C-alpha positions in Angstrom: -16.6 33.2 12.6 -16.8 32.0 8.7 -20.2 33.1 8.4 -19.6 36.6 10.3 -16.5 37.1 7.5 -19.2 35.6 4.3 -21.6 38.7 5.9 -19.3 41.1 5.9 -18.0 39.9 2.1 -21.7 39.9 1.1 -22.1 43.5 2.5 -19.5 44.9 0.4 -21.1 43.5 -2.8 -24.0 45.2 -2.1 -21.9 48.3 -0.9 -23.4 47.6 2.7 -20.1 48.2 4.4 -20.8 50.7 7.3 -23.5 48.9 8.3 -21.6 45.2 8.2 -18.6 47.1 10.0 -21.2 48.1 12.9 -22.2 44.5 13.2 -18.9 43.3 13.7 -18.1 45.7 16.1 -21.2 45.2 18.5 -19.8 41.2 17.8 -16.3 42.1 19.0 -17.9 44.1 22.3 -20.1 41.5 23.0 -18.1 38.7 23.1 -14.4 39.6 23.4 -14.7 38.4 27.0 -15.6 34.7 25.7 -13.5 34.7 22.2 -10.7 36.5 20.4 -12.5 35.3 17.3 -15.0 38.6 16.8 -11.7 40.4 17.1 -9.6 38.8 14.4 -12.6 38.7 12.0 -13.0 42.8 12.8 -9.7 43.6 12.5 -9.8 41.9 8.8 -12.7 43.3 8.0 -11.2 47.2 8.8 -8.0 46.5 7.3 -9.5 45.3 3.9 -10.9 48.6 3.8 -7.7 50.4 4.5 -9.0 51.5 7.9 -5.8 49.8 9.3 -5.1 52.3 12.1 -8.4 52.0 13.3 -8.1 48.1 13.1 -4.8 47.9 15.0 -6.8 50.2 17.8 -9.7 47.6 18.2 -6.7 44.7 18.5 -4.9 46.8 21.5 -8.3 46.9 22.8 -8.7 43.2 22.5 -5.2 42.2 24.4 -5.7 44.5 26.8 -9.2 42.5 27.5 -7.3 39.0 26.7 -3.4 39.2 28.3 -3.6 35.8 28.5 -4.7 34.5 25.3 -1.5 33.4 23.4 -3.2 32.7 20.0 -4.4 36.4 20.4 -1.1 37.7 21.0 0.5 35.4 18.3 -2.0 36.6 15.7 -1.3 40.2 16.7 2.4 39.4 16.3 2.2 38.4 13.2 0.3 41.3 12.0 2.6 43.8 13.6 5.6 42.2 11.8 3.8 41.8 8.2 2.9 45.7 8.7 6.6 46.9 9.3 6.8 47.3 13.1 9.3 44.4 14.3 9.6 45.8 17.4 6.2 45.2 18.5 5.9 42.1 16.9 9.2 40.5 19.1 7.9 42.2 22.2 4.1 39.7 21.6 6.1 37.0 20.3 8.2 36.9 23.7 4.8 37.9 25.8 3.0 34.8 24.0 6.0 32.2 25.5 3.7 29.6 27.9 0.4 31.0 26.9 0.1 29.4 23.8 1.5 25.3 22.2 5.1 25.5 21.5 4.2 24.6 18.0 2.2 27.5 17.3 4.4 29.8 18.7 7.3 28.3 16.4 5.1 28.6 13.6 4.6 32.4 14.2 7.9 32.6 14.9 9.1 31.1 11.2 6.6 33.1 9.6 7.5 36.1 10.7 11.6 35.5 10.3 10.5 35.0 6.7 8.7 38.6 6.8 12.1 39.7 7.9 14.3 37.6 5.1 15.7 35.4 6.7 15.2 31.8 5.1 17.5 30.0 7.5 16.0 31.1 10.5 12.9 30.1 9.5 14.2 26.9 8.5 15.4 26.2 11.6 12.3 27.0 13.3 10.2 24.4 11.3 12.5 22.1 11.7 11.8 21.9 15.4 7.9 22.0 15.2 8.8 18.4 13.2 10.6 17.5 16.0 7.2 18.0 18.4 5.0 17.2 15.5 6.6 14.6 13.1 3.2 13.9 10.8 2.3 17.7 11.0 2.2 18.2 7.2 2.4 22.2 6.9 5.7 21.7 8.8 7.0 19.5 6.0 5.3 21.7 3.2 7.4 24.9 5.0 11.0 22.8 5.7 10.8 21.9 2.2 10.0 25.3 0.6 12.6 26.7 3.0 15.2 24.4 1.6 14.3 24.5 -1.6 15.2 28.6 -0.9 18.4 28.0 0.8 19.8 24.4 -0.9 17.7 23.8 -4.1 15.0 21.5 -5.3 16.4 18.7 -5.3 17.2 19.0 -1.3 13.7 19.8 -0.5 12.1 16.9 -2.8 14.5 14.8 -1.0 12.9 15.9 2.1 9.6 15.1 1.2 10.5 11.9 0.3 11.9 10.6 3.3 9.2 11.8 5.3 7.2 9.2 2.8 9.5 6.7 3.5 9.9 7.1 7.2 5.5 7.2 7.5 4.9 5.5 4.1 0.8 5.1 4.6 0.4 8.6 5.6 -1.9 10.5 3.2 -1.3 14.1 3.6 2.7 13.5 3.1 2.0 11.7 0.1 -0.2 14.1 -1.4 2.4 16.8 -0.7 5.2 15.0 -2.4 2.7 14.3 -5.6 2.0 18.5 -5.5 6.1 19.2 -5.2 6.6 16.5 -8.5 4.1 17.9 -10.8 6.7 19.9 -12.8 9.1 17.3 -12.7 10.4 13.7 -13.8 6.6 12.4 -15.0 8.2 9.2 -14.1 9.4 9.8 -10.6 5.4 11.5 -10.3 4.0 8.8 -11.9 5.5 6.4 -9.0 4.8 8.6 -6.2 0.9 8.5 -7.2 0.8 5.0 -7.8 2.2 4.4 -4.8 -0.9 6.8 -3.2 -3.4 4.1 -5.6 -1.8 1.2 -4.0 -3.0 2.0 -0.3 -6.3 3.9 -1.2 -7.5 2.4 -4.7 -10.7 5.0 -4.3 -9.1 7.8 -3.6 -10.3 9.8 -6.5 -8.1 12.8 -6.3 -5.1 10.1 -6.9 -7.0 8.7 -10.0 -7.1 12.1 -11.4 -3.8 13.0 -10.9 -2.7 9.9 -12.4 -4.9 10.2 -15.1 -3.2 13.5 -15.8 0.2 12.0 -15.4 -1.2 9.2 -18.1 -1.9 12.4 -20.5 1.2 13.7 -20.5 2.8 10.7 -21.5 0.4 10.1 -24.2 -1.2 7.1 -22.6 -4.8 8.7 -23.6 -6.8 5.6 -23.4 -5.0 4.4 -20.1 -5.9 8.2 -18.9 -9.3 8.6 -20.1 -10.0 5.1 -17.8 -8.6 6.3 -14.8 -10.5 9.3 -14.7 -13.9 7.8 -15.6 -13.1 5.8 -12.4 -12.3 9.2 -10.3 -15.4 9.8 -11.5 -17.4 6.7 -10.4 -15.8 7.4 -6.7 -16.7 11.0 -6.3 -18.7 12.1 -9.3 -19.5 16.0 -8.0 -16.1 17.1 -7.5 -15.6 20.0 -9.9 -12.1 18.5 -10.7 -13.8 15.5 -12.3 -15.1 17.1 -15.6 -11.7 19.5 -15.4 -9.4 16.5 -15.5 -11.6 14.7 -18.2 -11.7 17.4 -20.7 -8.4 18.2 -20.2 -7.4 14.4 -21.0 -10.2 14.3 -24.1 -8.4 17.5 -25.5 -5.3 15.9 -25.4 -7.1 12.9 -27.0 -8.7 15.3 -29.9 -11.7 14.6 -28.8 -13.1 18.6 -28.9 -16.8 18.0 -29.0 -16.3 15.6 -26.0 
């Protein structure tokens, strides 16, 4: 599907969208019995061209042909909710029960609650996801986001810090906490980055993060050493020259 979507994007660039839509429609008709992927790709293509009625018509066709495809039903429920059609979304959401994993059902339900401006209800659903999948990074991120909305940023950060404490060697949770700490207390951020590096000394992303933290504290020589270490581990990352340039600029070495 990624390749088909890329083909559509390239076709738009060359003003050949009609050909691309015909191609995506043929894919949809040929493969809908095997996968809902072509239906999703066609929907996104049509909706990006402001052809939403046609997109929903094709989506309804796909639903009729795949009545037990829980993931497709949830995809449709999410779209109907986004397009301001809550009654259709609620019916689809209910019909998806038992046809997909509970975690996926809860995720879509939580997202739909946010479309309706109900962050507390969304928070409750995301917490239920964590009961099923305590290591789900996306769920922890969404719980933190909803907590920030309803109870404040410190409560959200406390949730993430408890998660890292409970699973101290989980890279995804450590990285999520670091991302949330970027705009806050520098010492708190530095401690989180160094904890990750204690586990993974060759983590280039963490080395770059540490370089930026040190640069903010004007420890520029140490920051340069960290970014050079990151470059040795992962020299082809596009973030490497960006972070290195940032640190050099702060050090006043503009030509470099």
